Amino acid sequence: MADALQLPHNRNNAVTRGVWRGADGLVHKVLTSRRTDAPAQWASSTEPWHWNYWRREADVYESRLPERLGLGAPALLASRTLPDGDVELVLADVAGTHGGDLSIADIAAVAFSLGRSQGADPLPSEPWFSRGFLADYSTTRPADFALLQDEKAWALPLIAKHFPPDLRAALVRMHRNRDRLLDLMLRLPRTVCHLDVWPNNVIRRADGEVVLLDWAFLGDGAVGEDAGNLVPDSFFDWPLRPGFAEHLPEAVTEAYLAGLDAAGWRGDRRLAVLGMRAAAVKYDWLMPWCLKAAMADEHRAYGSGERVDPDVRYQARAAGLAICARWADEAMELAESLGL
């Protein structure tokens, strides 16, 4: 696209041909089913229920689903089917706080917005909602879980500095409990989830409104699932900031529950907490990835591919994975107390 600035996005995902800010000041996103260069775990699908259905984001915007869910999204200005069959979305460019600049208060506001939406009754349903996202996504990441038992990998200075033995044990325990945690997520109350809520997909306007980006995975999920993803995924790709590890988990939990209350949700609040905690299993694959990257000394930034400081990255990833491991343990205990 001439005279356009390419915006950061997951270039591996086969459903995206590109995302640009054009000379017109608008955001242009082209969806495709024709890419053959993507890694297998990011292949697109033409099945509307599939987590990586290529046309879902166009369906979301064209159906005005965010508005129907009571959630903020960029305004759709045009949706065009291109001569090659791809679809171009033209979206308003949203100004505000984004990505790693979001504060704990900003992220808590996202959680409240999600709870207020997901606690509503009734919620819409569409044939192109994804089904089974959590298990299908998390178990198809190409992770070498044998590395969890590799003493040489854990003894690497970068790993030993940030992942003490108790954290290692907890992460191994989360992997051993993976099937149980995934099963629990399927047994929880259902809601409509964005399924990719993390700081890079959030903008908070100056007036406080929360705007969510990248609706490609949206569909059926468990109550608490989005909020449960939001917490650890606020750590993985940015330097660790003071207070985040100590205060973000509880701030998001309280805000999400307050949002459910504001919507008049009548479910058992413990089930919502269980959904947040058990959702940590989504990142079961990340520790093997960290071990493999440390062994290869290969550390690249999301979206740009630029090399990053591994010490800064692993300090933050250890903080996020520590939350995942703790939450997975809490989920197991809470499920037992609930008789699930």
CSV table of N, CA and C in Angstrom, one decimal, residues 128-214:
chain,number,residue,atom,x,y,z
A,128,TRP,N,-20.6,-17.7,13.1
A,128,TRP,CA,-19.2,-17.5,12.9
A,128,TRP,C,-18.4,-17.3,14.2
A,129,PHE,N,-19.1,-17.5,15.3
A,129,PHE,CA,-18.4,-17.5,16.6
A,129,PHE,C,-17.4,-18.7,16.7
A,130,SER,N,-16.2,-18.4,17.2
A,130,SER,CA,-15.3,-19.6,17.3
A,130,SER,C,-15.7,-20.5,18.4
A,131,ARG,N,-15.4,-21.7,18.3
A,131,ARG,CA,-15.7,-22.8,19.3
A,131,ARG,C,-14.5,-23.5,19.7
A,132,GLY,N,-14.3,-23.7,21.0
A,132,GLY,CA,-13.2,-24.5,21.5
A,132,GLY,C,-11.8,-23.8,21.4
A,133,PHE,N,-11.8,-22.5,21.4
A,133,PHE,CA,-10.6,-21.7,21.2
A,133,PHE,C,-9.5,-22.2,22.1
A,134,LEU,N,-9.7,-22.2,23.4
A,134,LEU,CA,-8.6,-22.3,24.4
A,134,LEU,C,-7.8,-23.6,24.1
A,135,ALA,N,-8.5,-24.7,24.0
A,135,ALA,CA,-7.8,-26.0,23.8
A,135,ALA,C,-7.2,-26.0,22.4
A,136,ASP,N,-7.9,-25.6,21.4
A,136,ASP,CA,-7.4,-25.7,20.0
A,136,ASP,C,-6.2,-24.8,19.8
A,137,TYR,N,-6.2,-23.6,20.4
A,137,TYR,CA,-5.1,-22.7,20.3
A,137,TYR,C,-3.9,-23.1,21.2
A,138,SER,N,-4.1,-23.3,22.5
A,138,SER,CA,-3.0,-23.6,23.4
A,138,SER,C,-2.3,-24.9,23.1
A,139,THR,N,-3.0,-25.9,22.7
A,139,THR,CA,-2.3,-27.2,22.5
A,139,THR,C,-1.7,-27.4,21.1
A,140,THR,N,-1.8,-26.4,20.2
A,140,THR,CA,-1.2,-26.5,18.9
A,140,THR,C,0.0,-25.6,18.8
A,141,ARG,N,0.5,-24.9,19.9
A,141,ARG,CA,1.7,-24.2,19.8
A,141,ARG,C,2.9,-25.3,19.8
A,142,PRO,N,3.8,-25.1,18.9
A,142,PRO,CA,4.8,-26.2,18.8
A,142,PRO,C,5.9,-26.1,19.9
A,143,ALA,N,5.6,-26.6,21.1
A,143,ALA,CA,6.4,-26.5,22.2
A,143,ALA,C,7.0,-27.9,22.5
A,144,ASP,N,8.3,-27.9,22.9
A,144,ASP,CA,9.0,-29.1,23.2
A,144,ASP,C,9.0,-29.3,24.8
A,145,PHE,N,8.0,-30.0,25.2
A,145,PHE,CA,7.7,-30.1,26.7
A,145,PHE,C,8.8,-30.9,27.3
A,146,ALA,N,9.6,-31.7,26.6
A,146,ALA,CA,10.7,-32.4,27.2
A,146,ALA,C,11.7,-31.5,27.8
A,147,LEU,N,11.7,-30.2,27.4
A,147,LEU,CA,12.7,-29.3,27.9
A,147,LEU,C,12.4,-29.0,29.4
A,148,LEU,N,11.1,-29.2,29.8
A,148,LEU,CA,10.8,-29.0,31.2
A,148,LEU,C,11.5,-29.9,32.2
A,149,GLN,N,12.1,-31.0,31.6
A,149,GLN,CA,12.9,-31.9,32.4
A,149,GLN,C,14.4,-31.9,32.0
A,150,ASP,N,14.8,-30.9,31.3
A,150,ASP,CA,16.2,-30.7,30.8
A,150,ASP,C,17.0,-29.9,31.8
A,151,GLU,N,17.8,-30.5,32.6
A,151,GLU,CA,18.6,-29.8,33.6
A,151,GLU,C,19.5,-28.8,33.0
A,152,LYS,N,20.1,-29.1,31.9
A,152,LYS,CA,21.0,-28.1,31.3
A,152,LYS,C,20.3,-26.8,30.8
A,153,ALA,N,19.1,-27.0,30.4
A,153,ALA,CA,18.3,-25.8,30.0
A,153,ALA,C,18.0,-24.9,31.2
A,154,TRP,N,17.5,-25.6,32.3
A,154,TRP,CA,17.2,-24.8,33.5
A,154,TRP,C,18.4,-24.2,34.1
A,155,ALA,N,19.6,-24.8,33.9
A,155,ALA,CA,20.8,-24.3,34.5
A,155,ALA,C,21.4,-23.1,33.7
A,156,LEU,N,20.9,-22.8,32.6
A,156,LEU,CA,21.4,-21.6,31.8
A,156,LEU,C,21.3,-20.4,32.7
A,157,PRO,N,22.3,-19.5,32.7
A,157,PRO,CA,22.3,-18.3,33.6
A,157,PRO,C,21.1,-17.5,33.5
A,158,LEU,N,20.6,-17.3,32.3
A,158,LEU,CA,19.4,-16.4,32.0
A,158,LEU,C,18.2,-17.1,32.7
A,159,ILE,N,18.1,-18.4,32.6
A,159,ILE,CA,16.9,-19.1,33.2
A,159,ILE,C,17.1,-19.2,34.7
A,160,ALA,N,18.2,-19.6,35.2
A,160,ALA,CA,18.4,-19.7,36.6
A,160,ALA,C,18.2,-18.4,37.4
A,161,LYS,N,18.6,-17.3,36.7
A,161,LYS,CA,18.4,-16.0,37.4
A,161,LYS,C,16.9,-15.7,37.6
A,162,HIS,N,16.1,-16.0,36.7
A,162,HIS,CA,14.7,-15.5,36.7
A,162,HIS,C,13.7,-16.6,37.1
A,163,PHE,N,14.1,-17.9,37.0
A,163,PHE,CA,13.1,-19.0,37.3
A,163,PHE,C,13.7,-19.9,38.4
A,164,PRO,N,13.4,-19.5,39.7
A,164,PRO,CA,13.9,-20.3,40.8
A,164,PRO,C,13.3,-21.7,40.8
A,165,PRO,N,13.8,-22.6,41.6
A,165,PRO,CA,13.3,-24.0,41.6
A,165,PRO,C,11.8,-24.1,42.0
A,166,ASP,N,11.3,-23.2,42.9
A,166,ASP,CA,9.9,-23.3,43.2
A,166,ASP,C,9.0,-22.9,42.1
A,167,LEU,N,9.4,-21.9,41.3
A,167,LEU,CA,8.6,-21.5,40.1
A,167,LEU,C,8.7,-22.6,39.0
A,168,ARG,N,9.9,-23.2,38.9
A,168,ARG,CA,10.0,-24.4,37.9
A,168,ARG,C,9.0,-25.5,38.3
A,169,ALA,N,9.0,-25.8,39.6
A,169,ALA,CA,8.1,-26.9,40.0
A,169,ALA,C,6.6,-26.5,39.8
A,170,ALA,N,6.3,-25.3,40.0
A,170,ALA,CA,4.9,-24.9,39.8
A,170,ALA,C,4.5,-24.9,38.3
A,171,LEU,N,5.4,-24.5,37.4
A,171,LEU,CA,5.2,-24.5,36.0
A,171,LEU,C,5.1,-26.0,35.5
A,172,VAL,N,5.9,-26.9,36.0
A,172,VAL,CA,5.8,-28.3,35.6
A,172,VAL,C,4.5,-28.8,36.1
A,173,ARG,N,4.0,-28.4,37.3
A,173,ARG,CA,2.7,-28.9,37.8
A,173,ARG,C,1.6,-28.4,36.9
A,174,MET,N,1.7,-27.1,36.5
A,174,MET,CA,0.6,-26.6,35.6
A,174,MET,C,0.5,-27.5,34.3
A,175,HIS,N,1.7,-27.8,33.8
A,175,HIS,CA,1.7,-28.7,32.6
A,175,HIS,C,1.0,-30.0,32.8
A,176,ARG,N,1.4,-30.6,34.0
A,176,ARG,CA,0.8,-31.9,34.3
A,176,ARG,C,-0.7,-31.8,34.5
A,177,ASN,N,-1.2,-30.7,34.9
A,177,ASN,CA,-2.6,-30.5,35.2
A,177,ASN,C,-3.4,-29.9,34.0
A,178,ARG,N,-2.7,-29.8,32.8
A,178,ARG,CA,-3.2,-29.1,31.7
A,178,ARG,C,-4.6,-29.7,31.3
A,179,ASP,N,-4.7,-30.9,31.1
A,179,ASP,CA,-6.0,-31.5,30.7
A,179,ASP,C,-7.1,-31.2,31.7
A,180,ARG,N,-6.8,-31.3,32.9
A,180,ARG,CA,-7.8,-31.0,34.0
A,180,ARG,C,-8.3,-29.6,33.9
A,181,LEU,N,-7.3,-28.6,33.7
A,181,LEU,CA,-7.7,-27.2,33.6
A,181,LEU,C,-8.5,-26.9,32.4
A,182,LEU,N,-8.1,-27.5,31.3
A,182,LEU,CA,-8.9,-27.3,30.1
A,182,LEU,C,-10.3,-27.8,30.2
A,183,ASP,N,-10.4,-29.0,30.9
A,183,ASP,CA,-11.8,-29.5,31.1
A,183,ASP,C,-12.6,-28.6,32.0
A,184,LEU,N,-12.0,-28.0,33.0
A,184,LEU,CA,-12.7,-27.1,33.9
A,184,LEU,C,-13.2,-25.9,33.1
A,185,MET,N,-12.4,-25.4,32.2
A,185,MET,CA,-12.8,-24.2,31.4
A,185,MET,C,-14.1,-24.5,30.6
A,186,LEU,N,-14.2,-25.8,30.1
A,186,LEU,CA,-15.4,-26.2,29.3
A,186,LEU,C,-16.6,-26.3,30.1
A,187,ARG,N,-16.4,-26.6,31.4
A,187,ARG,CA,-17.6,-26.8,32.3
A,187,ARG,C,-18.1,-25.5,33.0
A,188,LEU,N,-17.5,-24.4,32.7
A,188,LEU,CA,-17.9,-23.2,33.4
A,188,LEU,C,-19.0,-22.5,32.6
A,189,PRO,N,-19.8,-21.6,33.2
A,189,PRO,CA,-20.8,-20.8,32.4
A,189,PRO,C,-20.2,-20.2,31.2
A,190,ARG,N,-20.9,-20.2,30.1
A,190,ARG,CA,-20.4,-19.7,28.8
A,190,ARG,C,-20.8,-18.2,28.6
A,191,THR,N,-20.0,-17.5,27.8
A,191,THR,CA,-20.2,-16.1,27.5
A,191,THR,C,-19.6,-15.9,26.2
A,192,VAL,N,-19.7,-14.6,25.7
A,192,VAL,CA,-19.1,-14.2,24.4
A,192,VAL,C,-17.7,-13.6,24.8
A,193,CYS,N,-16.7,-14.2,24.3
A,193,CYS,CA,-15.3,-13.7,24.7
A,193,CYS,C,-14.6,-13.1,23.4
A,194,HIS,N,-13.8,-12.1,23.7
A,194,HIS,CA,-12.9,-11.5,22.6
A,194,HIS,C,-11.8,-12.5,22.3
A,195,LEU,N,-11.2,-13.1,23.3
A,195,LEU,CA,-10.3,-14.2,23.2
A,195,LEU,C,-8.9,-13.8,22.8
A,196,ASP,N,-8.6,-12.5,22.7
A,196,ASP,CA,-7.3,-12.0,22.5
A,196,ASP,C,-7.1,-10.6,23.2
A,197,VAL,N,-7.5,-10.6,24.4
A,197,VAL,CA,-7.4,-9.3,25.1
A,197,VAL,C,-6.1,-9.2,25.8
A,198,TRP,N,-5.2,-8.3,25.3
A,198,TRP,CA,-3.9,-8.0,25.9
A,198,TRP,C,-3.6,-6.6,25.5
A,199,PRO,N,-2.6,-5.9,26.1
A,199,PRO,CA,-2.4,-4.5,26.0
A,199,PRO,C,-2.3,-4.0,24.5
A,200,ASN,N,-1.7,-4.8,23.6
A,200,ASN,CA,-1.6,-4.4,22.3
A,200,ASN,C,-2.9,-4.3,21.5
A,201,ASN,N,-3.9,-5.0,22.1
A,201,ASN,CA,-5.3,-4.9,21.5
A,201,ASN,C,-6.2,-4.0,22.3
A,202,VAL,N,-5.6,-3.1,23.1
A,202,VAL,CA,-6.4,-2.2,23.9
A,202,VAL,C,-6.0,-0.8,23.7
A,203,ILE,N,-6.9,0.1,23.5
A,203,ILE,CA,-6.6,1.6,23.6
A,203,ILE,C,-7.6,2.2,24.6
A,204,ARG,N,-7.1,3.0,25.5
A,204,ARG,CA,-8.0,3.7,26.4
A,204,ARG,C,-8.0,5.2,26.0
A,205,ARG,N,-9.1,5.7,25.5
A,205,ARG,CA,-9.2,7.1,25.1
A,205,ARG,C,-9.1,8.0,26.3
A,206,ALA,N,-8.8,9.3,26.0
A,206,ALA,CA,-8.7,10.3,27.0
A,206,ALA,C,-9.9,10.4,27.9
A,207,ASP,N,-11.1,10.1,27.3
A,207,ASP,CA,-12.3,10.2,28.1
A,207,ASP,C,-12.6,8.9,29.0
A,208,GLY,N,-11.6,8.0,28.9
A,208,GLY,CA,-11.8,6.8,29.7
A,208,GLY,C,-12.4,5.6,29.0
A,209,GLU,N,-12.9,5.8,27.8
A,209,GLU,CA,-13.6,4.7,27.1
A,209,GLU,C,-12.5,3.6,26.7
A,210,VAL,N,-12.8,2.4,26.9
A,210,VAL,CA,-12.0,1.3,26.5
A,210,VAL,C,-12.4,0.8,25.1
A,211,VAL,N,-11.4,0.8,24.2
A,211,VAL,CA,-11.6,0.3,22.8
A,211,VAL,C,-10.7,-0.9,22.6
A,212,LEU,N,-11.4,-2.0,22.1
A,212,LEU,CA,-10.7,-3.2,21.8
A,212,LEU,C,-10.4,-3.4,20.3
A,213,LEU,N,-9.2,-3.9,20.0
A,213,LEU,CA,-8.8,-4.1,18.6
A,213,LEU,C,-8.7,-5.6,18.3
A,214,ASP,N,-8.6,-6.0,17.1
A,214,ASP,CA,-8.3,-7.3,16.6
A,214,ASP,C,-9.3,-8.3,17.2
